[in-house]
Tab-separated table of C-alpha atoms and ligand atoms in Angstrom:
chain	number	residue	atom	x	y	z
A	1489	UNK	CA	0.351	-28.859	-33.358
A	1490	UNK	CA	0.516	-29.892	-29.780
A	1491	UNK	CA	-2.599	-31.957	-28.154
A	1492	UNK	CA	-5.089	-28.954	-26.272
A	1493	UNK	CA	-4.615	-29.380	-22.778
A	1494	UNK	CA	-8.537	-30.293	-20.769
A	1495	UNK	CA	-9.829	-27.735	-18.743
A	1496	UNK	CA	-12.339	-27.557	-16.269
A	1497	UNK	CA	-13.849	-24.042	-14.962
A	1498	UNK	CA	-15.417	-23.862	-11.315
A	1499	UNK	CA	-17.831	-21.572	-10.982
A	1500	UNK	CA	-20.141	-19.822	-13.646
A	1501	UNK	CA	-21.067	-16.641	-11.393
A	1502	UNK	CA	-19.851	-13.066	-12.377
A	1503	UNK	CA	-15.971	-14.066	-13.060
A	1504	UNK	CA	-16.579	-17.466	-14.085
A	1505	UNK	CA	-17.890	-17.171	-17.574
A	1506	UNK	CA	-15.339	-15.027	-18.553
A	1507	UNK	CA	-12.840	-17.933	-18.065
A	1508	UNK	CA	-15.229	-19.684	-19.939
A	1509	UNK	CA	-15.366	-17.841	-22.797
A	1510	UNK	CA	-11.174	-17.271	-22.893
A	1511	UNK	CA	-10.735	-21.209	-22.484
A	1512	UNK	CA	-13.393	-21.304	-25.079
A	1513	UNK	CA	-11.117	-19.622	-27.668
A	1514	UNK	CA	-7.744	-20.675	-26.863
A	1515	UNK	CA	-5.607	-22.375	-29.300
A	1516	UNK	CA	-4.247	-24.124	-26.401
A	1517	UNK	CA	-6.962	-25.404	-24.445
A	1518	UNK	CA	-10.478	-27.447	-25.007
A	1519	UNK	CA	-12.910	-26.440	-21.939
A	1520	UNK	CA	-14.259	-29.989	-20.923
A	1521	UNK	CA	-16.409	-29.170	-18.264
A	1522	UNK	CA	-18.160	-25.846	-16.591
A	1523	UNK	CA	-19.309	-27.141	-13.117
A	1524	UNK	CA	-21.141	-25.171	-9.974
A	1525	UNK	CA	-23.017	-25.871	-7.270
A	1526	UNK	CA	-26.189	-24.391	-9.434
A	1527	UNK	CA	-26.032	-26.233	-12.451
A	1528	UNK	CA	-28.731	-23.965	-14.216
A	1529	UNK	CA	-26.010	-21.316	-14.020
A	1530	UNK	CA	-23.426	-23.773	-15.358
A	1531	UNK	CA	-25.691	-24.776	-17.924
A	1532	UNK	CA	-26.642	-20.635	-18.686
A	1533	UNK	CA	-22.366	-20.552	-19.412
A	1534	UNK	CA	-22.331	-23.662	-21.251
A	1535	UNK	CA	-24.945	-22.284	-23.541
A	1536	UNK	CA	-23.129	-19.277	-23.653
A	1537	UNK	CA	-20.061	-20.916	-25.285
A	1538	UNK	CA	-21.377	-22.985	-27.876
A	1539	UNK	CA	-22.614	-25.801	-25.306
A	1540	UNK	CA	-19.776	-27.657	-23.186
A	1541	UNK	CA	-20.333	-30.631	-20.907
A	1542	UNK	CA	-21.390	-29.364	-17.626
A	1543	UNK	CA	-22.153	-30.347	-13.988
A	1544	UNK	CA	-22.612	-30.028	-10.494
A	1545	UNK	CA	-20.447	-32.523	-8.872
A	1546	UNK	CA	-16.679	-31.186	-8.431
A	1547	UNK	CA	-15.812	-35.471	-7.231
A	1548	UNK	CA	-17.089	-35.727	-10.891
A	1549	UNK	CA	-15.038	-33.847	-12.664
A	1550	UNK	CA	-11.560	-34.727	-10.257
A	1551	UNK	CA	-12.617	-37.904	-11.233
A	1552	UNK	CA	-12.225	-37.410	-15.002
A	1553	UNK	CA	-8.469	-38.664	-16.140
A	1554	UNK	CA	-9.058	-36.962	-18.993
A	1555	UNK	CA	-9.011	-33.521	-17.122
A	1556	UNK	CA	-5.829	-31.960	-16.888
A	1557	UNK	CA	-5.888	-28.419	-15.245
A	1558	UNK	CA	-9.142	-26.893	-12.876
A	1559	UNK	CA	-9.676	-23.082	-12.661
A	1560	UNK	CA	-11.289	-21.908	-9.778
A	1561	UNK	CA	-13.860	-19.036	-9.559
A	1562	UNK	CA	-15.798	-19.761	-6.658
A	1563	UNK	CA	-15.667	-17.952	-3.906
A	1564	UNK	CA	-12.970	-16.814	-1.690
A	1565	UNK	CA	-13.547	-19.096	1.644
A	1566	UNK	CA	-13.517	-22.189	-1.280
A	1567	UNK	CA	-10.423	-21.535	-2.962
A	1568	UNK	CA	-8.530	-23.541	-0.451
A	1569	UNK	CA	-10.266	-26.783	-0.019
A	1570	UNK	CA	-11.494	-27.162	-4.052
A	1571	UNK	CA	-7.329	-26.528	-4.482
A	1572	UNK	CA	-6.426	-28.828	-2.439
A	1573	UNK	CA	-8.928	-31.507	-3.537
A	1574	UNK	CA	-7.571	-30.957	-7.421
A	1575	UNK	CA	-4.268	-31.493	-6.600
A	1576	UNK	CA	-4.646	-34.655	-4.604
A	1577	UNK	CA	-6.457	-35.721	-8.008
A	1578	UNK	CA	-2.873	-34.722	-9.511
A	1579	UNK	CA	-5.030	-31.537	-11.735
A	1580	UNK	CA	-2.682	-27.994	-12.610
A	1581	UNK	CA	-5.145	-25.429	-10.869
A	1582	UNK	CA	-5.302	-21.563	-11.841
A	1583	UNK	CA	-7.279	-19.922	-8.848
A	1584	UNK	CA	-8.940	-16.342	-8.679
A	1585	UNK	CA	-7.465	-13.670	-6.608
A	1586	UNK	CA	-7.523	-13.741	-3.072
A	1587	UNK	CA	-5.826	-16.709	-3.028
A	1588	UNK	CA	-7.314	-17.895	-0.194
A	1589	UNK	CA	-9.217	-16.288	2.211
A	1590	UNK	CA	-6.417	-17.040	5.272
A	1591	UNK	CA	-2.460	-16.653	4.924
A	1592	UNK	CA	-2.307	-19.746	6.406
A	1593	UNK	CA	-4.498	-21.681	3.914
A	1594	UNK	CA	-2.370	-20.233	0.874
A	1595	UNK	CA	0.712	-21.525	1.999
A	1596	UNK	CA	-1.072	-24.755	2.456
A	1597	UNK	CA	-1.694	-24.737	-1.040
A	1598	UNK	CA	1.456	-23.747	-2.566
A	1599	UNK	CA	3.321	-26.515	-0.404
A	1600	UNK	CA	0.958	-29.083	-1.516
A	1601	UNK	CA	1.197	-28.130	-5.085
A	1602	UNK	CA	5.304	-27.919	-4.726
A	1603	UNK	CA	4.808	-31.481	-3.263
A	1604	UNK	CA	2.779	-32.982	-6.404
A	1605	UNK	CA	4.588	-31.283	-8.963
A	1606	UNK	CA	1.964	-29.380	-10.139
A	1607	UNK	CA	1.442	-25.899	-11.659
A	1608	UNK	CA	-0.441	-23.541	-9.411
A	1609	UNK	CA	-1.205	-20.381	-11.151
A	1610	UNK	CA	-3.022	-17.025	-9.099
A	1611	UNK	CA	-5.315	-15.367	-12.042
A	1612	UNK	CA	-3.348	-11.939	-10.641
A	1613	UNK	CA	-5.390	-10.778	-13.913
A	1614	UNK	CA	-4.093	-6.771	-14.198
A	1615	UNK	CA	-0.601	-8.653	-14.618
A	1616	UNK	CA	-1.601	-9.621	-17.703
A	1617	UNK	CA	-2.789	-6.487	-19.666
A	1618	UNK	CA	-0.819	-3.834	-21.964
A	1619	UNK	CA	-1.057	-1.052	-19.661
A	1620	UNK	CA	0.909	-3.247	-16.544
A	1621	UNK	CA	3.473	-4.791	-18.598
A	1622	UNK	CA	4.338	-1.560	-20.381
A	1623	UNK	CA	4.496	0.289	-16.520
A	1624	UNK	CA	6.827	-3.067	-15.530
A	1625	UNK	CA	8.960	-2.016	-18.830
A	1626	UNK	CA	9.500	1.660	-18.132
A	1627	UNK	CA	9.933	0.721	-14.437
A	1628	UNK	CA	12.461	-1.802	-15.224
A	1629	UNK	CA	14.587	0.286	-18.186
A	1630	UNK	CA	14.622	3.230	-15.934
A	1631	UNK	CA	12.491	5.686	-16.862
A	1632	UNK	CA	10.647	6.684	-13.473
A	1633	UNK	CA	14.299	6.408	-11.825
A	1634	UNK	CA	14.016	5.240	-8.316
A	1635	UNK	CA	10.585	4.784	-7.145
A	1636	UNK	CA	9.460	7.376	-4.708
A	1637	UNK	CA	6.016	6.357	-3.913
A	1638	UNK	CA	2.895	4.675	-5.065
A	1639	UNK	CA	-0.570	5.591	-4.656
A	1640	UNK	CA	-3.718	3.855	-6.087
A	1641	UNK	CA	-7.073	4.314	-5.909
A	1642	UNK	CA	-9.760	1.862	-6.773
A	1643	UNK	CA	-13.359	2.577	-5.798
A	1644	UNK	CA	-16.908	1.983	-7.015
A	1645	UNK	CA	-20.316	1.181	-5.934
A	1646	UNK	CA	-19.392	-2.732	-5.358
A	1647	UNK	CA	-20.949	-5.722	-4.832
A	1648	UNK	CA	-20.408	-6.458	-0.965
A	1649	UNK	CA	-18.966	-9.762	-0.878
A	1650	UNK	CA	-20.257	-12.702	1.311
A	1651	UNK	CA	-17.307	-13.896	2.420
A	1652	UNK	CA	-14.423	-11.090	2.400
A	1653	UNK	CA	-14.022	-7.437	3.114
A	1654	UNK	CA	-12.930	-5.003	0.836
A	1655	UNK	CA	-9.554	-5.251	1.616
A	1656	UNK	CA	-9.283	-8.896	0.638
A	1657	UNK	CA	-11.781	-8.353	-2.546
A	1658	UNK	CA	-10.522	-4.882	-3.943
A	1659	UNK	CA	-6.768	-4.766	-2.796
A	1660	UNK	CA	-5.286	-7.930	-4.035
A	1661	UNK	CA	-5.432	-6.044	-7.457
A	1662	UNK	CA	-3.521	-3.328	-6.391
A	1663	UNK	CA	-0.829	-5.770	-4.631
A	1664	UNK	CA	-0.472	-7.877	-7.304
A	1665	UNK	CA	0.165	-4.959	-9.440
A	1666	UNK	CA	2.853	-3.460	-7.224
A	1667	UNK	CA	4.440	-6.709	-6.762
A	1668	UNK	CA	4.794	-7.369	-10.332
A	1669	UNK	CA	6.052	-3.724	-11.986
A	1670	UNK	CA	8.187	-2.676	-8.590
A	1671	UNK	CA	11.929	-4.094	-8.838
A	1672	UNK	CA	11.441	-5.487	-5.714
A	1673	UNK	CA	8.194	-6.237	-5.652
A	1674	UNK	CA	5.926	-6.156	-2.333
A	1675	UNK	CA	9.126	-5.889	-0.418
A	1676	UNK	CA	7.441	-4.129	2.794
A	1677	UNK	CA	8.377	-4.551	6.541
A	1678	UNK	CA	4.698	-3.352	7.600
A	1679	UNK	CA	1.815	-2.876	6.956
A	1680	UNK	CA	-1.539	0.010	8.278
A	1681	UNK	CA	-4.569	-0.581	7.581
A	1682	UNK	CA	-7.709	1.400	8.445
A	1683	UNK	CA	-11.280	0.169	7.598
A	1684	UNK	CA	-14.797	1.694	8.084
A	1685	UNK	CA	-18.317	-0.175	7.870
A	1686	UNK	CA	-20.809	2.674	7.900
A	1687	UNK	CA	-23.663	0.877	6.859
A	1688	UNK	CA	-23.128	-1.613	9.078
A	1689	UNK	CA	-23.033	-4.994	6.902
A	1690	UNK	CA	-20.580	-6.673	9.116
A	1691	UNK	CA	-17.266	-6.086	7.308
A	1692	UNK	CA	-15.191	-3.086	6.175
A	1693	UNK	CA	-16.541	-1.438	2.760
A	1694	UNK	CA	-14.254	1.335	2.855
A	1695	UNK	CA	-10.529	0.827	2.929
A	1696	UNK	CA	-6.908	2.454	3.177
A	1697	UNK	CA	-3.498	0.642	3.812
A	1698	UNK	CA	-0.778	1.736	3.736
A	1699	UNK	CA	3.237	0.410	3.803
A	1700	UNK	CA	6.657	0.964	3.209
A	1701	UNK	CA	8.715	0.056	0.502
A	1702	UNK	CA	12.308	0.237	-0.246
A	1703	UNK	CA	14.502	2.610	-0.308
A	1704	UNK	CA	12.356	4.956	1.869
A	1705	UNK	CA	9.724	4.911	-0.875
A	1706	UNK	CA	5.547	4.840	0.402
A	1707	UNK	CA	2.604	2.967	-0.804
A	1708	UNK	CA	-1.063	3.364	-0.378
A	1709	UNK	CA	-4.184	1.708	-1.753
A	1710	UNK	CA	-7.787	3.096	-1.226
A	1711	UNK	CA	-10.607	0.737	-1.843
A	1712	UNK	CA	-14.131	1.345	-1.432
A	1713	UNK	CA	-17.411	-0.633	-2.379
A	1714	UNK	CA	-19.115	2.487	-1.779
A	1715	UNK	CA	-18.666	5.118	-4.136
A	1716	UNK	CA	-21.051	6.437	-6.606
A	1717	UNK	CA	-17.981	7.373	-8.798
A	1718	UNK	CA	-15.584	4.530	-10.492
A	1719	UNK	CA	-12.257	5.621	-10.767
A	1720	UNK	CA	-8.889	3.391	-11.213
A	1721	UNK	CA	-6.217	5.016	-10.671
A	1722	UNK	CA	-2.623	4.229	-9.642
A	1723	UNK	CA	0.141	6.910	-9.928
A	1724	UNK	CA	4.028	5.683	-9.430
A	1725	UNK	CA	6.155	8.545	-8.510
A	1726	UNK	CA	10.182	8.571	-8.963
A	1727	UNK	CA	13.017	10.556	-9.353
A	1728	UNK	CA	13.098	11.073	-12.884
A	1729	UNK	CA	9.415	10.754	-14.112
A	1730	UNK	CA	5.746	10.371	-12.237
A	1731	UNK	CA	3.370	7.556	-14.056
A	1732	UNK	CA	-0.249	8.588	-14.527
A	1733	UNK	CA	-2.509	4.907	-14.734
A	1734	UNK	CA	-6.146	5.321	-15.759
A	1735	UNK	CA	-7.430	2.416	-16.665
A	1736	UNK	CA	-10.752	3.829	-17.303
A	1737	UNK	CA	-9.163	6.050	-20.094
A	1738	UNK	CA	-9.192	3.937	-23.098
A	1739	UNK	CA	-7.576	6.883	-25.206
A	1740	UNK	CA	-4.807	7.437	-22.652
A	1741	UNK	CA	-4.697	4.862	-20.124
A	1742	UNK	CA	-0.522	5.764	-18.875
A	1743	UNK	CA	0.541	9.555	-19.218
A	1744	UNK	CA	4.252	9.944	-17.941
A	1745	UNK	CA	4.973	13.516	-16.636
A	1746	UNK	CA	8.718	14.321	-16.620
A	1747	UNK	CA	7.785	16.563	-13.950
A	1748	UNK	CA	8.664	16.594	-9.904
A	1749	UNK	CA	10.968	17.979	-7.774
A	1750	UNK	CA	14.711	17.603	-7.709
A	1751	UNK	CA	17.460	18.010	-4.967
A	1752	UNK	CA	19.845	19.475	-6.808
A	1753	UNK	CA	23.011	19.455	-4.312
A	1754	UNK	CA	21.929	18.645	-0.736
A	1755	UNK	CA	24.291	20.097	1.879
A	1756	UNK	CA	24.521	17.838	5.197
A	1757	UNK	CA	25.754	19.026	8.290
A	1758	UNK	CA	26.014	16.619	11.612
A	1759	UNK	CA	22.588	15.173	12.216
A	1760	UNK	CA	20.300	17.477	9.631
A	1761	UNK	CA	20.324	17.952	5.857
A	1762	UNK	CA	19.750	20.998	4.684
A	1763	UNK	CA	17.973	21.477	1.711
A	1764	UNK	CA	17.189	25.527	1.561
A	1765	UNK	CA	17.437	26.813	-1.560
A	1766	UNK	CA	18.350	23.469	-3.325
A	1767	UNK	CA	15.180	22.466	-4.402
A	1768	UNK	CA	13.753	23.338	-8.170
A	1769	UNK	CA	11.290	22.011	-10.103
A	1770	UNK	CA	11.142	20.116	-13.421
A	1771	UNK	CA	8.155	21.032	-15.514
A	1772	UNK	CA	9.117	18.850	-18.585
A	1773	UNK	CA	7.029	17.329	-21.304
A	1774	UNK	CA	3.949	14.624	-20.503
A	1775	UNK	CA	3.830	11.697	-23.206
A	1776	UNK	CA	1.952	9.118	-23.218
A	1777	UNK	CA	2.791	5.133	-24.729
A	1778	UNK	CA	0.445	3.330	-27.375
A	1779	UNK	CA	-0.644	0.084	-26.148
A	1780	UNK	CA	-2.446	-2.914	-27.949
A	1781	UNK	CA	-5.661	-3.219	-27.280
A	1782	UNK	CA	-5.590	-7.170	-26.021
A	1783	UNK	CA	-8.109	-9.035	-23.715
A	1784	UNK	CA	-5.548	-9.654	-20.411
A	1785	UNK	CA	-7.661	-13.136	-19.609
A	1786	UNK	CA	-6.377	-14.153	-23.639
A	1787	UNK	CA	-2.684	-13.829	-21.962
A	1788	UNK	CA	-3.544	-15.794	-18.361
A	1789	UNK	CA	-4.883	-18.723	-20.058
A	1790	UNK	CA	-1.937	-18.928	-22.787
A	1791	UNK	CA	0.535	-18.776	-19.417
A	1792	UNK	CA	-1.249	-20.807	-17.738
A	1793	UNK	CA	-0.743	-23.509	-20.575
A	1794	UNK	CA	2.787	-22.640	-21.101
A	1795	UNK	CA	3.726	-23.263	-16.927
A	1796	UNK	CA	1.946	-26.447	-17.487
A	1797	UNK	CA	3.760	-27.535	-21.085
A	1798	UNK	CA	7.358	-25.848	-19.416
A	1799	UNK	CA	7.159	-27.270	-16.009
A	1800	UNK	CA	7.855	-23.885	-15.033
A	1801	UNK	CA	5.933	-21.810	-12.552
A	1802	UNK	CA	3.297	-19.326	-13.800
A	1803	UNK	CA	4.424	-15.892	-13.866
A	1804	UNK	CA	2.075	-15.407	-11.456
A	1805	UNK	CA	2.055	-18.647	-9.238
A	1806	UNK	CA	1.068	-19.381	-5.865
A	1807	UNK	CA	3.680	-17.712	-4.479
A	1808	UNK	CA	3.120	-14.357	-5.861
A	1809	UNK	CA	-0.460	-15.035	-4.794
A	1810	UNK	CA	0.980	-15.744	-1.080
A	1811	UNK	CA	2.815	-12.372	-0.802
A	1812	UNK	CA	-0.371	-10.757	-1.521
A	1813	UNK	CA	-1.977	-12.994	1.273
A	1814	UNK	CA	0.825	-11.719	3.682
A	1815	UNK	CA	-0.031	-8.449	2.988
A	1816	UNK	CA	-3.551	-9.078	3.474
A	1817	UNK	CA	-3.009	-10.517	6.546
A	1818	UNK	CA	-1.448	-7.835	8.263
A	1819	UNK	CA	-3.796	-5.283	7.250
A	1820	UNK	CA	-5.959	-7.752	9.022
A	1821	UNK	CA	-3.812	-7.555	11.761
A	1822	UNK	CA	-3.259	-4.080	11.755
A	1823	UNK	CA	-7.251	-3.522	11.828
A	1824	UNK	CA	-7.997	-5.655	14.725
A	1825	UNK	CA	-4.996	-2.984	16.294
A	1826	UNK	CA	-6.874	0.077	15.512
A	1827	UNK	CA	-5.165	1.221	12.496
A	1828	UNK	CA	-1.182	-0.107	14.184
A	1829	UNK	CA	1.206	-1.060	11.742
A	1830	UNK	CA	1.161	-4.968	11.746
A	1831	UNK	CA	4.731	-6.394	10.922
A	1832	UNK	CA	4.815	-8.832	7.907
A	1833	UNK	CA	5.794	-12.294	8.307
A	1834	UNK	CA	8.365	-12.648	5.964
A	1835	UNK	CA	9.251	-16.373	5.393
A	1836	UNK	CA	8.533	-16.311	1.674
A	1837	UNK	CA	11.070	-15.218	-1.228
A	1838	UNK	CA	10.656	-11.618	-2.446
A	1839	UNK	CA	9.901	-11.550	-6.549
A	1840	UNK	CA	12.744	-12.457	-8.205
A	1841	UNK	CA	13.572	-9.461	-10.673
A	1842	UNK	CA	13.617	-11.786	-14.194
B	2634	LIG	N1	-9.653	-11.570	-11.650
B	2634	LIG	C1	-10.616	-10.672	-11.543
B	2634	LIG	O1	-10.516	-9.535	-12.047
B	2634	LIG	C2	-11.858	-11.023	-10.789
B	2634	LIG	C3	-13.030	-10.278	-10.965
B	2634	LIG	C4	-14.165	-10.664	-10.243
B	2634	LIG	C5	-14.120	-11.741	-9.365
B	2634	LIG	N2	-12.946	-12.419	-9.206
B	2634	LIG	C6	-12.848	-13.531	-8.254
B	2634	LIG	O2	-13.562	-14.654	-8.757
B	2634	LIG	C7	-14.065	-15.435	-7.668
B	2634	LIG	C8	-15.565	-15.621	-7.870
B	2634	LIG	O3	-16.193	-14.361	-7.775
B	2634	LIG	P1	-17.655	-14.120	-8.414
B	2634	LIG	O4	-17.909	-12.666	-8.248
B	2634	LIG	O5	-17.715	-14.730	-9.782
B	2634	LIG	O6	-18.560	-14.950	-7.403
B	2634	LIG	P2	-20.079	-15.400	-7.615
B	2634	LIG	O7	-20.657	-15.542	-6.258
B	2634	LIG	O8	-20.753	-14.537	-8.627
B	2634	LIG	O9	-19.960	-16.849	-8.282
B	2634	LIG	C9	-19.426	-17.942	-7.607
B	2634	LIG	C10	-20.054	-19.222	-8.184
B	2634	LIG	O10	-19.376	-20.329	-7.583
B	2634	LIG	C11	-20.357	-21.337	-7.326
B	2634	LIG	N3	-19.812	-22.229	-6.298
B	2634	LIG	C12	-19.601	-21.956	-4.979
B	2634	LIG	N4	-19.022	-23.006	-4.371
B	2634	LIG	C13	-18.853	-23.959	-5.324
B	2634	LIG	C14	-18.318	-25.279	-5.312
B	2634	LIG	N5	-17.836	-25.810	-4.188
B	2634	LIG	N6	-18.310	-25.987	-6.465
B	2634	LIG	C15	-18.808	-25.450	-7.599
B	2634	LIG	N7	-19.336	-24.200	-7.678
B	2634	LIG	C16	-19.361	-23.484	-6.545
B	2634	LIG	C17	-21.601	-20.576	-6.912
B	2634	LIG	O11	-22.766	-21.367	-7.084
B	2634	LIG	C18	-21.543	-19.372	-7.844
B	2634	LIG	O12	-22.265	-19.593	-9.048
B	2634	LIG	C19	-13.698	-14.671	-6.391
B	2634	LIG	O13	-12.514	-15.203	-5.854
B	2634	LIG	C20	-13.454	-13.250	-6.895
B	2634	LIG	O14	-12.549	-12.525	-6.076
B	2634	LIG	C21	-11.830	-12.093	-9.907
């Protein structure tokens, strides 16, 4: 059996015990250390897992040779400079999603970590459960066809962050998601955002963006801190079927409706295509895959050891992380514009399609 791998978490608020407690029962990992700035909630995690060292000094533990990896759930503004102090200490780091709270700062961390050698891992976390990889599956052996559009939905009476808006907290979800099932992932030119702060707190609570994709296809996300109702919901439509995602729908969390429209001969003439009379409908079966039931934080923490043991980047690294950034960043854009699409700067690869 190979030697467990030391592992530090950063942060035992809402998220950060959850690391804890998948570190906790890895195969692959011992969790050395639970540190935060409160170390009465550090301790409060600590107990919570069996007792593990803890403390309030983040020099401390970057100090430990012993230490091998960090993961980061602090919040968003401290992503970048707790990153950037790991690395320097030559630790693999596994941050929350957003990245980083700034574009900028993101790509200052994956350079640095390209620089060292070192693994740096987004915890992108929906990439890791059933109900994603089976949508990347059917995506990817054909079933929906050619995607036509995505829309998702993802709204609940939220806890209004301190140092992002709703976009940055809620969204990077939904981006993460479309970049990893979509063949070409968060491939978009542009982006339109529009954002409302009714209750005045300073940043927006309610959110819609929307981009293109290729091939003429759509996408739009709705977030919102401020509904009474929870719903998660993302529904991919293409050419041969339309993907239902619940995720609050234990008993059928994907339904696949072999239903939509269909162009059956489309005449063109000069500048116009005429589609009178060419249009029918299929109203085919709905059927819905079985998925295993399986904890998606098990999965990040097993490849977060196996980028580190491979030398390979995560399957979510920080460069899938950064295309969600860019994406943020022009619905930031696009905000400050009233709503104008922002273009996307584009100097980062596109997800490779293994
Ligand atoms: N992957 C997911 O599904 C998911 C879900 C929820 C939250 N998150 C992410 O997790 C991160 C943390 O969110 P949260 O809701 O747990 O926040 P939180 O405010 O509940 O907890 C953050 C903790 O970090 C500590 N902290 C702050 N700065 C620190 C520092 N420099 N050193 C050590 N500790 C420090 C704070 O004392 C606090 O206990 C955010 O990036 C959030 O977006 C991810």
């Amino acid at each position: 059996m190979t030697e467990r791998l030391n592992v530090a978490v950063i942060g035992a608020g809402y998220w950060g015990p959850n690391l804890a407690r998948n570190f906790r029962a890895s195969a692959e990992w011992n969790l050395a250390t639970i540190c935060d700035l409160d170390i009465e909630r550090a301790q409060g995690v600590a107990d919570g897992v069996g007792g593990v060292p803890v403390t309030s000094s983040l020099d401390e533990v970057l100090a430990d040779p012993s230490i091998d990896a960090i993961a980061i759930a602090t919040p968003a503004r401290t992503h970048h400079p707790i990153t950037l102090a790991a690395l320097e200490a030559g630790k693999h780091v596994m941050v929350e999603k957003p990245l980083a709270d700034e574009r900028h700062r993101g790509e200052d961390m994956v350079a640095r970590a390209d620089e060292q050698g070192l693994v740096l891992m987004a915890d992108h976390t929906y990439c890791y459960t059933p109900a994603v990889l089976k949508i990347r599956e059917l995506i990817a052996e054909g079933a929906l066809g050619d995607i036509l559009f995505v829309d998702s939905v993802r709204i609940n009476l939220g806890l209004i962050q301190p140092d992002v808006d709703v976009f940055w907290d809620l969204a990077p979800h939904d981006l993460s998601i479309i970049d990893f099932v979509l063949p070409d992932g968060l491939d978009t030119t542009s982006v339109s955002a529009h954002g409302a702060d009714p209750l005045r707190t300073g940043k927006a609570c309610v959110g819609y963006l929307a981009m293109p994709l290729a091939g003429g296809a759509m996408a739009h996300i709705h977030v919102n801190w401020l509904s009474p109702t929870k719903i998660r919901q993302m529904v991919i439509g293409g050419t041969k079927r339309t993907l239902v995602w619940d995720d609050l729908n234990p008993q059928q969390r994907i339904s696949v409706y072999d239903r939509g429209v269909d162009l059956a001969s489309v005449t063109k003439s000069a500048s116009t295509v005429s589609r009178d009379a060419n249009i029918s409908y299929r109203l085919g079966d709905t059927w819905s895959p079985a998925l295993p039931e399986r904890e998606a934080l098990g999965n990040v923490v097993s490849e977060f050891a196996a980028a580190i043991r491979e030398q390979r980047p995560a399957r979510t690294d920080g460069e899938a992380g950064l295309r969600v950034l860019s994406v943020l960043d022009a619905a930031r854009r696009s905000l400050a514009a009233g709503g104008a699409p922002a273009p996307m700067i584009l100097d980062i690869p596109v997800r490779s399609a293994a």
